[in-house]
XYZ file of C-alpha atoms in Angstrom:
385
model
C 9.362 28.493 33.850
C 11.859 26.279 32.221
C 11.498 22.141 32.163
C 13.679 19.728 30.670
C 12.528 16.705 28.677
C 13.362 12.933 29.665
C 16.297 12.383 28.850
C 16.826 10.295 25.858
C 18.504 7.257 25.409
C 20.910 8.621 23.104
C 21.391 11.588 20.414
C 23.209 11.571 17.190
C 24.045 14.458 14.221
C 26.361 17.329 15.762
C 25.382 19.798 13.885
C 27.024 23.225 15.870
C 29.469 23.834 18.679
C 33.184 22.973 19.700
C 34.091 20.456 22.352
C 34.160 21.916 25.513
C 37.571 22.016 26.701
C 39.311 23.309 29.847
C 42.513 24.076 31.652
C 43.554 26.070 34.547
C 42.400 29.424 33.578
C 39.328 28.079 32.096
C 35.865 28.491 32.951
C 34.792 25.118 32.345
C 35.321 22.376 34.613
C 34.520 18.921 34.603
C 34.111 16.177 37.152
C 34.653 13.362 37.906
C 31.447 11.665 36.698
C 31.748 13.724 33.139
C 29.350 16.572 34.096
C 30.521 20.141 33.101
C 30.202 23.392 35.043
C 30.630 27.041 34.162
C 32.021 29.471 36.205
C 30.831 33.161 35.658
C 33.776 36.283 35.917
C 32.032 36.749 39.440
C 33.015 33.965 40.344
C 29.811 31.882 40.663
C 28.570 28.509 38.956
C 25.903 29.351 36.214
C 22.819 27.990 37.132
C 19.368 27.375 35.286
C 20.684 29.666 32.906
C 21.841 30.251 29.370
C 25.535 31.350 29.208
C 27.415 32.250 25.819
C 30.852 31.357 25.182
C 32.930 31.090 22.521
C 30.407 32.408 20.008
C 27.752 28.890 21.164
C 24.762 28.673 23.492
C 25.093 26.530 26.635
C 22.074 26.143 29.334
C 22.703 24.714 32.669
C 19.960 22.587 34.697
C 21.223 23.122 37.895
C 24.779 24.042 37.520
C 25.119 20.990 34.892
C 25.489 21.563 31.186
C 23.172 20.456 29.307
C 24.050 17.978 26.107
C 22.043 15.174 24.394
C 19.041 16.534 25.308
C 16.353 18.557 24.729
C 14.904 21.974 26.671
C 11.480 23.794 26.711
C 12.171 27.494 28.075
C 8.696 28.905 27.865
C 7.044 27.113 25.293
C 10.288 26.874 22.938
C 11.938 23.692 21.986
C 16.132 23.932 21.975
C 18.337 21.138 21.471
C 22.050 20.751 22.398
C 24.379 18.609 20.841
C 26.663 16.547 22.753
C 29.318 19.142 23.040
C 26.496 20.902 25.052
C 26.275 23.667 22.332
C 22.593 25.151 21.274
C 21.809 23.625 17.509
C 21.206 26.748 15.101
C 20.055 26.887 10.928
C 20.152 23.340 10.990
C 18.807 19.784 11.454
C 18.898 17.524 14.499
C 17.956 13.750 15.252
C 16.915 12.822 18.906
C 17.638 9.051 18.827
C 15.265 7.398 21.105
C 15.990 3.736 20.406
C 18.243 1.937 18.040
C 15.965 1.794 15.259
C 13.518 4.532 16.262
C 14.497 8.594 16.365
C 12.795 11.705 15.617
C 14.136 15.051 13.562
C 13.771 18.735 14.756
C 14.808 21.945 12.971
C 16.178 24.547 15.100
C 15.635 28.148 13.630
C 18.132 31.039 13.990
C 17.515 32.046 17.546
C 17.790 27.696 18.439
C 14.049 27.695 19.118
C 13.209 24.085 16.896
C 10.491 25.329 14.393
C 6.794 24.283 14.151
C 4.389 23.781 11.264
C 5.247 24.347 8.159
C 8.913 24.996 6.901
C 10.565 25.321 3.435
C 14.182 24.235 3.708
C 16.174 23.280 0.676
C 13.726 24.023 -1.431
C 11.268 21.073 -0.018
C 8.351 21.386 2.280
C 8.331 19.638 5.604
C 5.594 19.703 8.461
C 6.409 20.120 12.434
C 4.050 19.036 14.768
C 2.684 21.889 17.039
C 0.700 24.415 15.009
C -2.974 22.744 14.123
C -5.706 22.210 16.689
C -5.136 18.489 17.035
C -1.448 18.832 18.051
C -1.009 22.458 19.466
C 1.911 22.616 22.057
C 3.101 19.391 21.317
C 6.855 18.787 20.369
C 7.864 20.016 17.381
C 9.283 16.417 15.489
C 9.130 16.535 11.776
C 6.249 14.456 10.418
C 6.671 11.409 7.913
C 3.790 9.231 6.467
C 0.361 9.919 5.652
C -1.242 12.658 8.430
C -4.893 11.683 9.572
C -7.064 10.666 12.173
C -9.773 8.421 12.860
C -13.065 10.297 13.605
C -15.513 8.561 15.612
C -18.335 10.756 14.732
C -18.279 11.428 11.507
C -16.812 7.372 10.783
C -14.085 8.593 8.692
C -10.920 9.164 8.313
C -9.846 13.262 8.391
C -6.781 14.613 8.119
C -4.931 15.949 10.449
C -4.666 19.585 9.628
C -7.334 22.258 10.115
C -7.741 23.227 6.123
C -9.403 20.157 5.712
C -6.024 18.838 3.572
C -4.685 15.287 2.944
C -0.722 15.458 3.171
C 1.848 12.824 2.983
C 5.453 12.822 3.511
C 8.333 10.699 2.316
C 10.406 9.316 5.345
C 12.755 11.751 4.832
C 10.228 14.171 5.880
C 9.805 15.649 2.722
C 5.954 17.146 1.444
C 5.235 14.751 -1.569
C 4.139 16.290 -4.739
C 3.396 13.554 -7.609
C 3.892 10.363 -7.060
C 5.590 8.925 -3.711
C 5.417 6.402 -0.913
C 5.183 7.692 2.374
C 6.298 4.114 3.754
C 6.636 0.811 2.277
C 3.780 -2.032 3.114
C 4.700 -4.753 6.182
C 4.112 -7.672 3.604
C 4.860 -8.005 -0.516
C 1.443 -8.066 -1.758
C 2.204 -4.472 -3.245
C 3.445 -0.753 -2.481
C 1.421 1.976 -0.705
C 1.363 4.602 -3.279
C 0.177 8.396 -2.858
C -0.552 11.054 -5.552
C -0.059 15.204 -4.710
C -0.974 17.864 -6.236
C 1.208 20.910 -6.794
C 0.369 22.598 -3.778
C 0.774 19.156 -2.026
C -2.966 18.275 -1.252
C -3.589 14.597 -1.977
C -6.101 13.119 -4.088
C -8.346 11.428 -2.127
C -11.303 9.399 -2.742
C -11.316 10.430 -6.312
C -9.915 9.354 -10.068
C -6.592 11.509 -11.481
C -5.400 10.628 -15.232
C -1.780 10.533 -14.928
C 0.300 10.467 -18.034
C -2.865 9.456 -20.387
C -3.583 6.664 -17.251
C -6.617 6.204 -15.130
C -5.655 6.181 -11.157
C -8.078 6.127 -8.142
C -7.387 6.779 -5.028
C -9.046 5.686 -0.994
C -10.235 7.387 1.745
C -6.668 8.248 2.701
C -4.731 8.704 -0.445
C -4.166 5.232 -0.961
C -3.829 4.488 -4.796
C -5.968 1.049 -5.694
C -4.017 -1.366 -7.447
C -3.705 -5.077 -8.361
C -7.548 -6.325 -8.197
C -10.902 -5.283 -8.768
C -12.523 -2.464 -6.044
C -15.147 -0.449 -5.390
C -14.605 3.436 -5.466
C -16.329 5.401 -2.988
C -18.623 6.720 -4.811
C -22.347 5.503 -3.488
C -23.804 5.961 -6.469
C -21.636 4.069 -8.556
C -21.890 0.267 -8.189
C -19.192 -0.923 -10.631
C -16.387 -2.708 -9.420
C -13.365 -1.333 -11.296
C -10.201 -3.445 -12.470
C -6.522 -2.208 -11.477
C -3.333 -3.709 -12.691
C -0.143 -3.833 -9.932
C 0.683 -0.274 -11.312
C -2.555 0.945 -10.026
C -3.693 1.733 -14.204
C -7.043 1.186 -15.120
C -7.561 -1.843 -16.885
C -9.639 -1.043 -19.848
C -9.967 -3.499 -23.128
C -8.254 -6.453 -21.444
C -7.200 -9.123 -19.117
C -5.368 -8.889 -15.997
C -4.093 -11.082 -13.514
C -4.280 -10.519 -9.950
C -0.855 -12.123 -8.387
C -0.754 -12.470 -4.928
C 2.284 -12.873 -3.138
C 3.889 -15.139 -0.277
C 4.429 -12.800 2.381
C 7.498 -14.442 3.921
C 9.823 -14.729 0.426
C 8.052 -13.132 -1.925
C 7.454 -15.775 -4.387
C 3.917 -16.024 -6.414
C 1.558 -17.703 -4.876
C -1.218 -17.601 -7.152
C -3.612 -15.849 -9.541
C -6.613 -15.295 -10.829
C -7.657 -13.419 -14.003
C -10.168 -10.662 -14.541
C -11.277 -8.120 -17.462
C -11.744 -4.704 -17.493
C -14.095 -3.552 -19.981
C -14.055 -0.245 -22.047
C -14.634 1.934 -18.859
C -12.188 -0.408 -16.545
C -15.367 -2.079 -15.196
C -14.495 -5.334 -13.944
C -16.830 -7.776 -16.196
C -19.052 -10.624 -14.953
C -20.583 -13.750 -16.909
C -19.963 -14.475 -20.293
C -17.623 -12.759 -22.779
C -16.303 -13.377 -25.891
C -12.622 -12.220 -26.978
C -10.808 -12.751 -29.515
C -13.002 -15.026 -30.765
C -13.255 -17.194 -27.918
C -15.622 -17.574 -25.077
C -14.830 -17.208 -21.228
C -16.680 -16.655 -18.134
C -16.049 -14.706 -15.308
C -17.653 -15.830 -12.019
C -21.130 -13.952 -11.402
C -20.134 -12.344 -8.106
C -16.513 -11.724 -8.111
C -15.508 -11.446 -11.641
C -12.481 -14.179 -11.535
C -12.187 -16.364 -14.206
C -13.589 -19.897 -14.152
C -11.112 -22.382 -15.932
C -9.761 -26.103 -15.485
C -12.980 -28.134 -15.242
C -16.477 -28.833 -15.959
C -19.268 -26.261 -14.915
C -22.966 -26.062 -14.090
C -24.313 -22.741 -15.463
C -27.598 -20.972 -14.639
C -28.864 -22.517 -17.909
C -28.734 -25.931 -15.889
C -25.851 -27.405 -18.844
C -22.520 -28.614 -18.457
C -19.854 -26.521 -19.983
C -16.197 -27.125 -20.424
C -14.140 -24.793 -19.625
C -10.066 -24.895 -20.405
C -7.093 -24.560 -18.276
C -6.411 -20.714 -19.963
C -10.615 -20.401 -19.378
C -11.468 -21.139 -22.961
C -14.916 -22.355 -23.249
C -14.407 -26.011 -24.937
C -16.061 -26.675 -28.082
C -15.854 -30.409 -30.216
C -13.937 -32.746 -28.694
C -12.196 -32.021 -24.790
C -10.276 -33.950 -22.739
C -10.059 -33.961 -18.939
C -8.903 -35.721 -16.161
C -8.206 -38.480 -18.950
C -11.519 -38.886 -20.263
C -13.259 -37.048 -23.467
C -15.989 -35.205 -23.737
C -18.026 -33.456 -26.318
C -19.505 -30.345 -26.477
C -21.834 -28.160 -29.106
C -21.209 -25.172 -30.613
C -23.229 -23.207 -28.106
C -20.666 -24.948 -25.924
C -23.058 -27.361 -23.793
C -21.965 -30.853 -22.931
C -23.416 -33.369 -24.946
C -24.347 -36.938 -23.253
C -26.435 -39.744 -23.804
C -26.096 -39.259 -27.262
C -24.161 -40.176 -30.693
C -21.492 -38.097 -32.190
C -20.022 -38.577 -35.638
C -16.698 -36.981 -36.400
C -14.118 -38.057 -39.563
C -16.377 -40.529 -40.261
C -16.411 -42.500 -37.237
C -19.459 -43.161 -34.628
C -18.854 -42.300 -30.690
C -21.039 -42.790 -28.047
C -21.392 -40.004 -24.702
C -22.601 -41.567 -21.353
C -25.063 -40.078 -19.125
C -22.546 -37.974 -17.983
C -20.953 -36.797 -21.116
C -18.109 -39.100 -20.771
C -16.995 -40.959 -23.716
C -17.779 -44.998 -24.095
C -14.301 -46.542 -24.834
C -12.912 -50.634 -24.759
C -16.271 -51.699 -23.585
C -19.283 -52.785 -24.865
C -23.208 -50.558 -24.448
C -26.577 -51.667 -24.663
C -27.962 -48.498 -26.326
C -32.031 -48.608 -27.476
C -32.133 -52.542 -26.647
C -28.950 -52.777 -28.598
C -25.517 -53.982 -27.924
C -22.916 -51.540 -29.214
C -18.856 -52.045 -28.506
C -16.325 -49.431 -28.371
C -12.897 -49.232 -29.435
C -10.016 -48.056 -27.073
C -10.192 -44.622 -29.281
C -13.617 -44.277 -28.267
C -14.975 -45.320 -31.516
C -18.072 -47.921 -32.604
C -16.455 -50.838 -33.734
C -19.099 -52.263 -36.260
């Protein structure tokens, strides 16, 4: 039994056939609403059937040619073109809306192929072959191919070997690195890794080019932040730049972006130790101390800071720890060499006396009864015996 599909709101890409023409001795004729007929050497109009001429395929629903549109004849896809001739060898796009259409391959015989097809070299997926999508129409697939399953709560993919693919919009299998779509918003690029034979890594690490990449539950590479791999047994947090690299031996900054133009935000900075674990607490580099917050590994700077220890510390706009003298929010303070505020106490430096309030702030242009005795304080902060 033969069924036609809705007819769509437009098709584009001729891809076979000759315009239908017609004059007096033709075969063809066409009213006067644009539909064509076909009339057969005995005379009659071809109806529901397939009629060659001219070297093309033509079908007729009714005694109407079919063009634009799409036919199933017994479980086989055929599309005609809008000169009404059958697309063979070669591609077609079914333009539903404006911005939205869908691309078939029509074989030899016309019939549009399913599954899997090499053309030009490149791989490309048709729906209608696996057990999720048997029978259905045979559009080319783009994206990343999986479904949600609600019993196992996961994602699988959507073909029956158990195989993550992805394909670039253009329908092409990616192998290596590619982006089956771009993200909605600027934050950062979806990017996808596939092996030769096209399987993508998934849930696990790949070193690509001497780099360290990890990839989600859907081939997702991580990038720009610190995550969590899905490994149960590991409980690191690990540190990706906005290449998706593992950050090992350094600092990165995670720059988030405003979706509507683009621009940065803001930041915060983390490190990635030896192994690309994101590090938390103290650390010292390059001399210098930092710390990075307990819980999410960002780096505390700009202000002054209650540690664990119960101390004040001082800690820099670029996060350095302060140590000597430090000033902020246009008063001084003074901190040890372990890097703990000092207050309620003296201070000597080049020779001159300074006094720290409870506080740690430093006594300046104003006069301190310190130990029953009245002390007074220069506008620089120091004694003025």
């Amino acid at each position: 039994m033969k069924r036609v599909l809705a007819v769509f709101l437009m098709m584009a890409i001729l891809l076979c056939g000759l315009t239908v023409t017609a004059n007096a001795a033709s075969p063809w004729k066409q009213d006067a609403a644009g539909k064509w007929t076909y009339t057969k050497a005995d005379g009659t109009l071809a109806t529901d059937e397939w009629i060659k001429d001219g070297g093309y395929w033509y079908y007729f629903v009714g005694t109407e040619m079919l063009a634009d549109d799409v036919m199933n004849d017994n479980g086989k896809y055929y599309a005609f073109g809008k000169s009404g001739a059958m697309v063979a060898n070669g591609w077609y796009e079914l333009v539903i809306e404006d911005d939205y259409s869908w691309w078939v391959y029509a074989g030899a015989d016309g019939a549009l192929v399913r599954g899997w097809r090499q053309i030009g070299g490149k791989w490309y997926y048709f729906r209608g072959t696996q057990k999720l999508d048997e029978g259905a129409f045979p559009f080319m697939e783009t994206g990343l191919r999986y479904f949600w399953d609600e019993e196992k709560g996961d994602f699988v993919p959507l073909f029956d070997n158990g195989v993550f693919y992805a394909f670039k919009q253009s329908g092409e299998m990616i192998v290596g690195w590619g982006q089956p779509y771009k993200r909605a918003d600027n934050n950062s690029d979806i990017w996808v890794y596939g092996n030769k034979d096209g399987s993508l890594v998934v849930k696990n690490w790949k070193k690509i080019d001497g780099k360290w990449y990890y990839f989600d539950d859907t081939g997702w590479m991580f990038q720009n932040g610190p995550r969590a791999t899905y490994d149960k047994n590991d409980p690191n947090m690990y540190l990706f730049d906005a290449s998706g690299a593992l950050v090992q031996n350094g600092w990165y900054q995670v720059r988030w972006r405003d979706d509507e133009n683009g621009a940065i935000e803001w930041g915060s900075w983390y490190y990635g130790d030896a192994n690309g674990v994101m590090k938390k607490g103290w650390i010292k580099d390059g001399g210098k101390w930092y710390y990075l917050d307990a819980e999410y590994g960002y780096m505390w700077s700009n202000g002054l800071f209650e540690m664990s220890d119960g101390k004040i510390y001082g800690l820099k706009a670029n996060g350095e720890m302060a140590v000597g003298w430090w000033q902020y929010e246009d008063e001084w303070y003074y901190f040890s060499t372990s890097g703990a505020m000092v207050e309620k106490q003296w201070v000597q430096t080049a020779g001159k006396w300074y006094y720290l309030k409870e506080g740690g702030v430093m006594a300046k242009s104003e006069t301190l009864t310190i130990d029953g005795k009245d002390y007074t304080f220069g506008a620089d902060g120091a004694w003025v015996k």
